[in-house]
């Protein structure tokens, strides 16, 4: 049986017109009845200037240029041998202004749905039950073929499938409503988090400003004080302090160099693994000079590495050097730093010997006098980088801590605001799917879709996985595909498309990308995955999130299944 389902005109049939058209010529569709009502003459539909006798209709002779005088025969099939596909846009009948006036031979299909059959199939000796289940297209019994009327059984099966689709649609819509509720709750949580972060940032702003003011005040009041040098005991103490700082700087630098060395060694190991797999798995019979040259170069490199003598340098020696100085490791700086109080200590603490009321008064006045003298250039300002008081250090650390906390919270706030503004499709529904994955088999691979993350191709032979693209955006595209009996198809209309780009690069090709076309389904499921062109994949996925109906059951909406 020929597959000509695309020619079916699905829609309501004017039963009243059919009932009154028993005397009409064979093959006339309900929307063309008015042209065939005359019992004596017939006017060509597309050529009104031509009038024929009523007896010339369906006489197996093409008399009208548009073929409208032969609605029930194949005499005019040569005008438009394929007949336009049905239904077509621009007309309530499904026809357009084509060369042929009629879309085809009308099969009433009582008990099912009426449809048009291409004229070339009329009386061709084949029962076309897909479009003409009543068998009326083979009324002449060409070649002795008699087509029984199967519309009752076909119509019953069709209605069963339609009911099944309706039930699937309701279940899918219910699941979508659940996803929408979850998405709204997740969005609400993000909004609450943003509000809390804004409150915290405002509090940290005030705290940072307060600590900034205190630090400036403390730093200003501490200027001009005689501060203790890090090294004590005259020139030897100063030298000890400088040496200690220098040793700490060298130790920190060595630590960073070791980290960089480890990172570079990891990259070298990774590249060697890749080249080893290339050498072991490539086909030597495949005539690709670039691969052969790469394999030969790797063999030479590996041979050189095998004969190269390893140094005696050990990480344990470095780790011993990197240990902090203490009484048991490295230099015991305390032996050089302790000693009797110097003159500087005595000068620094002389206020402590005054009575409390006098000490406070003198301390305040001397601080003001020192600050005034420094600001007016009378006294030199002691650089804080060479030795600041503990009070200034504490104030600085408190300010730095507040700045760091403010920066962290501000970063979190900006991240949550970007998350809130991200496009998650209609009704924000895909927010409920973010972070979840679904996979399906195709050939020797498993293809995995992680919503709003990435698509992955996984070998079932244990050869690892390949990144096929990272999520970029949501688009819409018009698709036109035949409905599938299992419902696992995109159908016809606007469909959501998720774009995944900048995946792993192909060999001598571009980076992989995947276009994920979404259809309505009761559960998340990868239907099909194909490589549409080199390194460009087309993935068809069903999901309740792709359904348009979010109304309660019983409300008429567009059927997505």
Coordinates of C-alpha atoms in Angstrom, one line a residue:
X1 CA 0.0 0.0 0.0
X2 CA 1.4 3.4 -0.9
X3 CA 2.2 5.8 1.9
X4 CA 0.4 9.0 0.9
X5 CA -0.7 10.2 4.4
X6 CA 0.6 13.7 3.7
X7 CA -2.2 14.2 1.2
X8 CA -5.0 13.6 3.8
X9 CA -7.2 16.6 4.4
X10 CA -7.9 16.3 8.2
X11 CA -10.8 18.4 9.4
X12 CA -14.5 18.6 9.9
X13 CA -16.7 17.3 7.2
X14 CA -19.9 19.0 6.2
X15 CA -22.2 16.0 6.8
X16 CA -25.2 17.9 5.6
X17 CA -23.6 18.7 2.2
X18 CA -22.6 15.0 1.8
X19 CA -26.1 13.8 2.5
X20 CA -27.5 16.1 -0.1
X21 CA -24.9 15.3 -2.7
X22 CA -25.8 11.7 -3.6
X23 CA -26.7 12.8 -7.1
X24 CA -23.4 14.7 -7.5
X25 CA -20.7 13.5 -9.9
X26 CA -18.3 11.0 -8.4
X27 CA -15.2 12.4 -6.6
X28 CA -16.5 15.8 -5.8
X29 CA -15.4 17.2 -2.4
X30 CA -17.9 19.0 -0.1
X31 CA -16.3 22.4 -0.7
X32 CA -16.8 22.1 -4.5
X33 CA -20.4 21.0 -4.4
X34 CA -21.7 24.4 -5.6
X35 CA -20.0 24.0 -8.9
X36 CA -21.7 20.8 -9.8
X37 CA -25.3 21.5 -8.7
X38 CA -26.6 22.2 -12.2
X39 CA -28.3 19.3 -14.0
X40 CA -27.9 20.6 -17.5
X41 CA -24.5 22.4 -17.8
X42 CA -21.1 22.7 -16.1
X43 CA -18.8 25.7 -16.1
X44 CA -15.1 25.1 -15.7
X45 CA -14.1 26.2 -12.3
X46 CA -10.8 27.9 -13.3
X47 CA -12.1 29.0 -16.7
X48 CA -15.7 30.4 -16.3
X49 CA -15.8 31.3 -20.0
X50 CA -16.0 27.6 -20.9
X51 CA -19.4 25.9 -20.4
X52 CA -19.9 22.2 -21.0
X53 CA -22.9 19.8 -21.0
X54 CA -23.6 18.0 -17.8
X55 CA -23.0 14.7 -19.5
X56 CA -19.4 15.7 -20.2
X57 CA -18.6 15.6 -16.5
X58 CA -16.7 12.4 -15.6
X59 CA -16.8 11.1 -19.2
X60 CA -13.1 10.2 -19.0
X61 CA -12.2 13.1 -21.3
X62 CA -10.3 16.2 -20.1
X63 CA -12.4 19.1 -21.5
X64 CA -11.6 21.9 -19.1
X65 CA -8.1 23.3 -19.1
X66 CA -8.0 23.0 -15.3
X67 CA -9.4 19.4 -15.3
X68 CA -12.4 20.3 -13.2
X69 CA -14.8 18.4 -15.5
X70 CA -13.2 15.1 -14.4
X71 CA -13.4 15.0 -10.5
X72 CA -13.9 11.2 -10.5
X73 CA -11.5 9.9 -13.1
X74 CA -7.8 10.0 -13.9
X75 CA -8.3 11.6 -17.3
X76 CA -6.8 14.9 -16.2
X77 CA -4.1 13.5 -13.9
X78 CA -1.4 14.6 -16.4
X79 CA -2.2 18.3 -15.6
X80 CA -0.7 17.9 -12.2
X81 CA 0.5 14.2 -11.8
X82 CA 1.4 14.5 -8.1
X83 CA -1.5 16.8 -7.0
X84 CA -0.6 19.4 -4.4
X85 CA 0.0 18.1 -0.9
X86 CA -2.9 18.5 1.5
X87 CA -3.6 20.5 3.6
X88 CA -2.1 23.7 2.1
X89 CA -2.0 27.1 3.6
X90 CA -4.0 30.0 2.2
X91 CA -7.3 28.2 1.8
X92 CA -10.0 26.9 4.1
X93 CA -10.3 23.9 1.7
X94 CA -6.6 23.1 1.8
X95 CA -6.1 24.0 -1.9
X96 CA -4.1 26.8 -3.5
X97 CA -4.2 28.4 -6.9
X98 CA -2.4 25.7 -8.8
X99 CA -2.8 24.6 -12.4
X100 CA -5.3 21.9 -11.5
X101 CA -8.6 23.3 -10.0
X102 CA -9.3 20.2 -7.9
X103 CA -6.9 18.8 -5.2
X104 CA -7.8 15.2 -6.1
X105 CA -10.5 12.5 -6.0
X106 CA -12.7 12.9 -2.9
X107 CA -13.2 9.8 -0.8
X108 CA -16.1 10.3 1.7
X109 CA -14.8 7.6 4.0
X110 CA -18.0 7.3 6.0
X111 CA -17.1 6.2 9.6
X112 CA -13.7 7.8 9.3
X113 CA -12.3 11.0 7.9
X114 CA -12.8 12.1 4.3
X115 CA -9.7 12.9 2.3
X116 CA -8.4 13.6 -1.2
X117 CA -6.6 11.0 -3.3
X118 CA -4.3 12.0 -6.2
X119 CA -6.1 11.5 -9.5
X120 CA -3.3 9.2 -10.8
X121 CA -4.3 6.6 -8.2
X122 CA -8.0 6.4 -9.4
X123 CA -8.8 3.0 -10.9
X124 CA -5.1 2.0 -11.0
X125 CA -5.8 -1.5 -9.6
X126 CA -4.5 -0.7 -6.1
X127 CA -6.6 -0.3 -2.9
X128 CA -5.3 2.9 -1.3
X129 CA -6.8 2.4 2.2
X130 CA -4.6 5.0 3.8
X131 CA -6.5 7.7 2.0
X132 CA -9.5 6.0 0.6
X133 CA -10.6 3.4 3.2
X134 CA -14.1 3.1 1.6
X135 CA -12.5 1.7 -1.6
X136 CA -14.4 4.2 -3.8
X137 CA -11.3 5.0 -5.8
X138 CA -11.4 1.6 -7.5
X139 CA -15.1 1.7 -8.6
X140 CA -14.2 0.5 -12.1
X141 CA -12.6 -2.7 -10.7
X142 CA -9.6 -2.4 -13.0
X143 CA -7.9 -5.7 -13.3
X144 CA -10.6 -7.4 -11.4
X145 CA -9.6 -5.5 -8.2
X146 CA -12.5 -5.0 -5.7
X147 CA -11.7 -2.8 -2.7
X148 CA -13.9 -3.5 0.3
X149 CA -15.0 -0.7 2.6
X150 CA -12.7 -0.8 5.7
X151 CA -13.6 2.6 7.2
X152 CA -15.3 1.1 10.2
X153 CA -12.2 -0.8 11.4
X154 CA -9.7 1.9 10.3
X155 CA -11.8 4.6 11.9
X156 CA -12.1 2.7 15.1
X157 CA -8.3 2.2 15.3
X158 CA -7.8 5.9 14.4
X159 CA -10.1 7.0 17.2
X160 CA -8.4 4.7 19.6
X161 CA -5.0 6.2 18.8
X162 CA -6.5 9.7 19.0
X163 CA -7.8 8.9 22.5
X164 CA -4.4 7.5 23.5
X165 CA -2.7 10.7 22.2
X166 CA -5.2 12.8 24.1
X167 CA -4.5 10.9 27.3
X168 CA -0.8 11.2 26.8
X169 CA -1.2 14.9 26.2
X170 CA -3.1 15.4 29.4
X171 CA -0.5 13.4 31.4
X172 CA 2.3 15.4 29.7
X173 CA 0.5 18.7 30.5
X174 CA 0.1 17.6 34.1
X175 CA 3.8 16.9 34.4
X176 CA 4.6 20.2 32.8
X177 CA 2.5 22.0 35.3
X178 CA 4.5 20.3 38.0
X179 CA 7.7 21.4 36.4
X180 CA 6.4 25.0 36.2
X181 CA 5.6 25.0 39.9
X182 CA 9.0 23.6 40.7
X183 CA 10.6 26.3 38.5
X184 CA 8.6 29.1 40.2
X185 CA 9.7 27.8 43.6
X186 CA 13.4 27.7 42.4
X187 CA 13.0 31.2 41.1
X188 CA 11.5 32.4 44.3
X189 CA 14.5 30.9 46.2
X190 CA 16.9 32.7 44.0
X191 CA 15.0 36.0 44.5
X192 CA 15.1 35.4 48.3
X193 CA 18.8 34.7 48.1
X194 CA 19.3 37.9 46.1
X195 CA 17.4 40.0 48.7
X196 CA 19.4 38.5 51.6
X197 CA 22.7 39.1 49.7
X198 CA 21.7 42.7 49.1
X199 CA 21.0 43.2 52.8
X200 CA 24.4 41.6 53.6
X201 CA 26.2 43.7 51.0
X202 CA 24.7 46.9 52.4
X203 CA 25.7 45.9 55.9
X204 CA 29.3 45.1 54.7
X205 CA 29.3 48.5 52.9
X206 CA 28.6 50.2 56.2
X207 CA 31.1 48.1 58.1
X208 CA 33.8 48.6 55.4
X209 CA 33.3 52.4 55.5
X210 CA 33.4 52.4 59.3
X211 CA 36.6 50.3 59.4
X212 CA 38.1 52.5 56.7
X213 CA 37.5 55.6 58.8
X214 CA 38.9 53.9 61.9
X215 CA 42.0 52.7 60.1
X216 CA 42.7 56.2 58.7
X217 CA 42.2 57.6 62.2
X218 CA 44.5 55.1 63.8
X219 CA 47.1 55.4 61.1
X220 CA 47.0 59.2 61.4
X221 CA 47.3 59.1 65.2
X222 CA 50.1 56.5 65.2
X223 CA 52.3 58.6 62.8
X224 CA 55.3 60.1 64.4
X225 CA 55.4 57.6 67.2
X226 CA 58.8 56.0 67.7
X227 CA 58.1 52.4 66.7
X228 CA 60.1 49.3 67.4
X229 CA 62.2 47.9 64.6
X230 CA 61.6 44.3 63.7
X231 CA 65.3 43.5 64.4
X232 CA 66.4 44.2 68.0
X233 CA 69.8 44.8 69.5
X234 CA 71.4 47.4 67.3
X235 CA 72.9 46.6 63.9
X236 CA 72.9 42.8 64.5
X237 CA 69.2 42.9 65.3
X238 CA 68.4 44.8 62.2
X239 CA 70.5 42.4 60.1
X240 CA 68.6 39.4 61.7
X241 CA 65.3 41.0 60.8
X242 CA 66.4 41.6 57.2
X243 CA 67.8 38.1 56.9
X244 CA 64.6 36.6 58.2
X245 CA 62.4 38.5 55.7
X246 CA 64.7 37.5 52.9
X247 CA 64.7 33.8 53.8
X248 CA 60.8 33.9 53.9
X249 CA 60.7 35.6 50.5
X250 CA 63.0 32.9 49.0
X251 CA 61.0 30.1 50.6
X252 CA 57.7 31.5 49.2
X253 CA 59.2 31.9 45.8
X254 CA 60.6 28.3 45.8
X255 CA 57.1 27.0 46.8
X256 CA 55.5 28.8 43.8
X257 CA 58.2 27.4 41.5
X258 CA 57.4 23.8 42.8
X259 CA 53.7 24.4 42.1
X260 CA 54.4 25.6 38.6
X261 CA 56.7 22.6 38.0
X262 CA 54.0 20.1 39.1
X263 CA 51.4 21.8 36.9
X264 CA 53.7 21.6 33.8
X265 CA 54.5 17.9 34.6
X266 CA 50.8 17.1 34.7
X267 CA 50.3 18.6 31.3
X268 CA 53.3 16.7 29.9
X269 CA 51.9 13.4 31.3
X270 CA 48.5 14.1 29.8
X271 CA 50.0 14.9 26.3
X272 CA 52.1 11.7 26.5
X273 CA 49.0 9.7 27.3
X274 CA 47.2 11.1 24.3
X275 CA 50.1 10.4 22.0
X276 CA 50.5 6.9 23.4
X277 CA 46.8 6.1 22.6
X278 CA 47.2 7.6 19.2
X279 CA 50.2 5.3 18.5
X280 CA 48.4 2.2 19.8
X281 CA 45.0 2.8 18.2
X282 CA 45.7 4.4 14.8
X283 CA 45.4 2.3 11.6
X284 CA 48.9 2.0 10.0
X285 CA 47.2 1.1 6.7
X286 CA 45.3 4.4 6.7
X287 CA 47.1 6.7 4.3
X288 CA 47.3 9.9 6.4
X289 CA 50.9 11.3 6.3
X290 CA 50.1 13.7 9.1
X291 CA 49.2 10.9 11.5
X292 CA 52.3 8.8 10.5
X293 CA 54.6 11.8 11.0
X294 CA 53.1 12.4 14.4
X295 CA 53.5 8.8 15.5
X296 CA 57.1 8.6 14.2
X297 CA 57.9 11.8 16.1
X298 CA 56.4 10.4 19.3
X299 CA 58.4 7.1 18.9
X300 CA 61.6 9.2 18.6
X301 CA 60.7 11.3 21.6
X302 CA 59.8 8.2 23.7
X303 CA 63.1 6.5 22.8
X304 CA 65.0 9.6 23.9
X305 CA 63.2 9.7 27.2
X306 CA 63.9 6.1 27.9
X307 CA 67.7 6.6 27.4
X308 CA 67.8 9.9 29.3
X309 CA 69.4 9.7 32.8
X310 CA 67.2 10.8 35.7
X311 CA 68.7 13.4 38.1
X312 CA 69.2 12.8 41.7
X313 CA 67.0 15.7 42.7
X314 CA 64.4 14.6 45.2
X315 CA 61.2 16.4 46.3
X316 CA 61.9 15.5 49.9
X317 CA 64.9 17.8 49.9
X318 CA 62.8 20.7 48.7
X319 CA 60.1 19.9 51.2
X320 CA 62.7 20.0 54.0
X321 CA 63.8 23.5 52.8
X322 CA 60.1 24.7 52.7
X323 CA 59.5 23.8 56.3
X324 CA 58.8 26.8 58.6
X325 CA 61.8 27.9 60.7
X326 CA 61.5 26.7 64.3
X327 CA 63.6 25.4 67.1
X328 CA 63.7 21.9 65.4
X329 CA 63.8 23.0 61.7
X330 CA 65.8 25.5 59.8
X331 CA 67.0 28.6 61.7
X332 CA 65.9 29.4 65.2
X333 CA 65.5 33.1 64.8
X334 CA 64.4 33.5 68.5
X335 CA 68.0 33.1 69.6
X336 CA 69.0 36.2 67.7
X337 CA 65.9 38.3 68.4
X338 CA 65.7 38.1 72.2
X339 CA 67.8 40.4 74.3
X340 CA 67.7 43.3 76.7
X341 CA 65.5 46.2 76.1
X342 CA 67.0 48.9 74.0
X343 CA 66.8 52.7 74.3
X344 CA 64.0 52.6 71.8
X345 CA 61.9 50.4 74.1
X346 CA 62.4 52.8 77.0
X347 CA 61.4 55.9 74.9
X348 CA 58.4 54.0 73.4
X349 CA 57.0 53.1 76.9
X350 CA 57.9 56.2 79.0
X351 CA 54.2 57.3 79.2
X352 CA 53.5 54.2 81.2
X353 CA 55.3 55.7 84.2
X354 CA 52.9 58.7 84.5
X355 CA 49.8 58.7 86.7
X356 CA 46.7 57.6 84.8
X357 CA 44.9 61.0 84.5
X358 CA 48.1 62.7 83.5
X359 CA 49.0 59.9 81.1
X360 CA 45.8 60.1 79.1
X361 CA 46.0 63.9 78.9
X362 CA 49.6 63.9 77.8
X363 CA 49.1 61.0 75.4
X364 CA 46.3 62.8 73.6
X365 CA 48.1 66.1 73.4
X366 CA 51.3 64.5 72.2
X367 CA 49.5 62.6 69.5
X368 CA 47.8 65.7 68.2
X369 CA 51.1 67.6 68.3
X370 CA 52.9 64.8 66.4
X371 CA 50.2 64.6 63.7
X372 CA 50.2 68.3 63.3
X373 CA 54.0 68.4 63.1
X374 CA 54.0 65.6 60.5
X375 CA 51.3 67.1 58.4
X376 CA 53.2 70.4 58.4
X377 CA 56.5 68.8 57.5
X378 CA 58.2 69.6 60.8
X379 CA 58.6 65.9 61.7
X380 CA 59.4 63.1 59.2
X381 CA 56.7 60.5 58.6
X382 CA 57.9 57.0 59.6
X383 CA 56.9 54.7 56.6
X384 CA 54.5 52.1 57.8
X385 CA 56.0 49.5 55.5
X386 CA 59.2 49.3 57.6
X387 CA 57.5 48.9 60.9
X388 CA 54.0 49.9 61.9
X389 CA 52.4 49.6 65.3
X390 CA 50.3 46.6 66.3
X391 CA 47.2 48.9 66.5
X392 CA 47.7 50.0 62.9
X393 CA 48.3 46.4 61.8
X394 CA 45.1 45.3 63.5
X395 CA 43.1 48.1 62.0
X396 CA 44.5 47.3 58.5
X397 CA 43.7 43.5 58.9
X398 CA 40.2 44.3 60.0
X399 CA 39.7 46.6 57.0
X400 CA 41.2 44.0 54.6
X401 CA 38.9 41.3 56.1
X402 CA 35.8 43.5 55.6
X403 CA 36.9 44.3 52.0
X404 CA 37.4 40.6 51.2
X405 CA 34.0 39.6 52.7
X406 CA 32.3 42.4 50.8
X407 CA 33.9 41.3 47.5
X408 CA 32.8 37.7 48.1
X409 CA 29.2 38.6 48.8
X410 CA 29.1 41.0 45.9
X411 CA 30.4 38.3 43.6
X412 CA 27.7 35.9 44.9
X413 CA 25.1 38.6 44.4
X414 CA 26.1 39.2 40.8
X415 CA 26.1 35.4 40.1
X416 CA 22.6 35.0 41.5
X417 CA 21.4 38.0 39.5
X418 CA 22.8 36.5 36.3
X419 CA 21.1 33.2 37.2
X420 CA 17.7 35.0 37.7
X421 CA 18.0 36.8 34.4
X422 CA 19.0 33.7 32.4
X423 CA 16.5 32.5 29.8
X424 CA 14.9 29.2 30.9
X425 CA 12.2 29.1 28.2
X426 CA 8.5 29.6 28.5
X427 CA 7.3 29.9 32.1
X428 CA 10.9 29.5 33.2
X429 CA 10.1 25.7 33.0
X430 CA 13.6 24.5 32.2
X431 CA 14.9 25.9 35.4
X432 CA 13.4 22.8 37.0
X433 CA 15.5 20.6 34.8
X434 CA 18.9 22.3 35.1
X435 CA 21.6 19.9 36.3
X436 CA 19.6 16.8 35.3
X437 CA 20.7 14.6 32.4
X438 CA 19.0 12.2 30.0
X439 CA 20.7 9.7 27.5
X440 CA 19.8 7.5 24.6
X441 CA 21.6 4.9 22.4
X442 CA 22.5 5.3 18.7
X443 CA 24.8 2.9 17.0
X444 CA 27.9 2.2 19.1
X445 CA 27.5 5.3 21.2
X446 CA 25.4 6.6 24.1
X447 CA 24.4 10.3 23.7
X448 CA 23.8 12.3 26.8
X449 CA 22.0 15.6 27.2
X450 CA 22.6 17.6 30.4
X451 CA 20.0 20.4 30.5
X452 CA 21.7 23.8 30.1
X453 CA 25.1 22.3 30.6
X454 CA 26.6 20.1 27.8
X455 CA 26.0 17.2 25.4
X456 CA 28.3 14.2 25.4
X457 CA 29.0 11.2 23.1
X458 CA 30.0 8.1 25.1
X459 CA 31.6 5.1 23.5
X460 CA 30.1 1.8 24.6
X461 CA 33.5 0.1 23.8
X462 CA 35.3 2.0 26.6
X463 CA 37.0 4.6 24.5
X464 CA 36.1 7.5 26.7
X465 CA 33.6 10.4 26.0
X466 CA 33.5 13.4 23.7
X467 CA 32.1 16.8 24.5
X468 CA 29.6 17.6 21.7
X469 CA 28.9 21.2 22.8
X470 CA 28.2 23.5 25.8
X471 CA 24.9 25.2 26.2
X472 CA 24.7 28.7 24.7
X473 CA 21.0 29.7 24.1
X474 CA 17.4 28.8 23.3
X475 CA 16.1 29.3 19.8
X476 CA 12.9 28.4 17.9
X477 CA 12.6 26.7 14.5
X478 CA 9.8 25.6 12.2
X479 CA 9.8 21.8 11.6
X480 CA 7.6 19.8 9.2
X481 CA 7.7 16.1 9.9
X482 CA 5.1 13.3 9.6
X483 CA 3.4 12.3 12.8
X484 CA 4.8 9.0 14.2
X485 CA 2.5 6.3 15.5
X486 CA 4.6 6.0 18.6
X487 CA 4.3 9.7 19.2
X488 CA 8.1 10.1 19.4
X489 CA 8.4 12.8 16.7
X490 CA 8.5 16.6 16.3
X491 CA 5.5 16.8 14.1
X492 CA 4.8 20.2 12.4
X493 CA 5.1 23.7 13.8
X494 CA 7.4 25.9 15.8
X495 CA 9.7 23.9 18.1
X496 CA 12.2 24.9 20.8
X497 CA 15.8 24.3 19.9
X498 CA 18.6 24.3 22.5
X499 CA 22.0 25.3 21.0
X500 CA 25.1 23.6 22.3
X501 CA 28.4 24.9 20.8
X502 CA 32.1 25.0 21.3
X503 CA 32.5 21.3 22.0
X504 CA 35.6 19.2 21.5
X505 CA 37.3 19.9 18.2
X506 CA 37.1 17.3 15.4
X507 CA 40.1 15.8 13.8
X508 CA 41.0 18.3 11.0
X509 CA 37.6 20.0 11.5
X510 CA 35.7 22.5 13.5
X511 CA 34.6 22.3 17.2
X512 CA 31.6 20.0 17.7
X513 CA 28.1 21.5 18.2
X514 CA 24.7 20.0 18.8
X515 CA 21.2 21.3 18.0
X516 CA 18.7 19.8 20.4
X517 CA 15.1 19.8 19.0
X518 CA 12.4 19.4 21.6
X519 CA 9.1 17.7 21.3
X520 CA 6.3 17.1 23.7
X521 CA 6.5 13.8 25.6
X522 CA 5.4 12.4 29.0
X523 CA 9.0 11.8 30.1
X524 CA 12.4 13.1 29.3
X525 CA 13.8 10.9 26.5
X526 CA 16.5 11.1 23.8
X527 CA 14.6 9.9 20.7
X528 CA 17.3 10.1 18.0
X529 CA 20.8 11.5 17.4
X530 CA 22.4 11.9 14.0
X531 CA 25.4 13.7 12.6
X532 CA 23.7 16.0 10.2
X533 CA 27.0 17.2 8.8
X534 CA 30.6 17.0 9.9
X535 CA 30.9 17.7 13.6
X536 CA 27.3 19.0 13.7
X537 CA 24.8 16.8 15.5
X538 CA 21.0 16.9 15.5
X539 CA 19.4 15.5 18.7
X540 CA 15.6 15.0 19.0
X541 CA 14.5 14.9 22.6
X542 CA 11.0 14.5 24.2
X543 CA 10.2 16.3 27.4
X544 CA 7.0 17.5 29.2
X545 CA 8.8 20.8 29.5
X546 CA 8.4 21.2 25.7
X547 CA 4.6 20.9 25.8
X548 CA 2.6 24.1 25.3
X549 CA -0.5 23.1 27.2
X550 CA -0.3 24.3 30.8
X551 CA -4.1 24.6 31.3
X552 CA -6.1 22.3 33.6
X553 CA -7.6 19.2 31.9
X554 CA -10.8 20.0 30.0
X555 CA -9.5 23.3 28.6
X556 CA -9.1 23.3 24.9
X557 CA -5.5 24.1 23.8
X558 CA -3.2 23.3 21.0
X559 CA -2.3 19.6 20.6
X560 CA 1.4 19.2 20.7
X561 CA 1.5 15.5 20.5

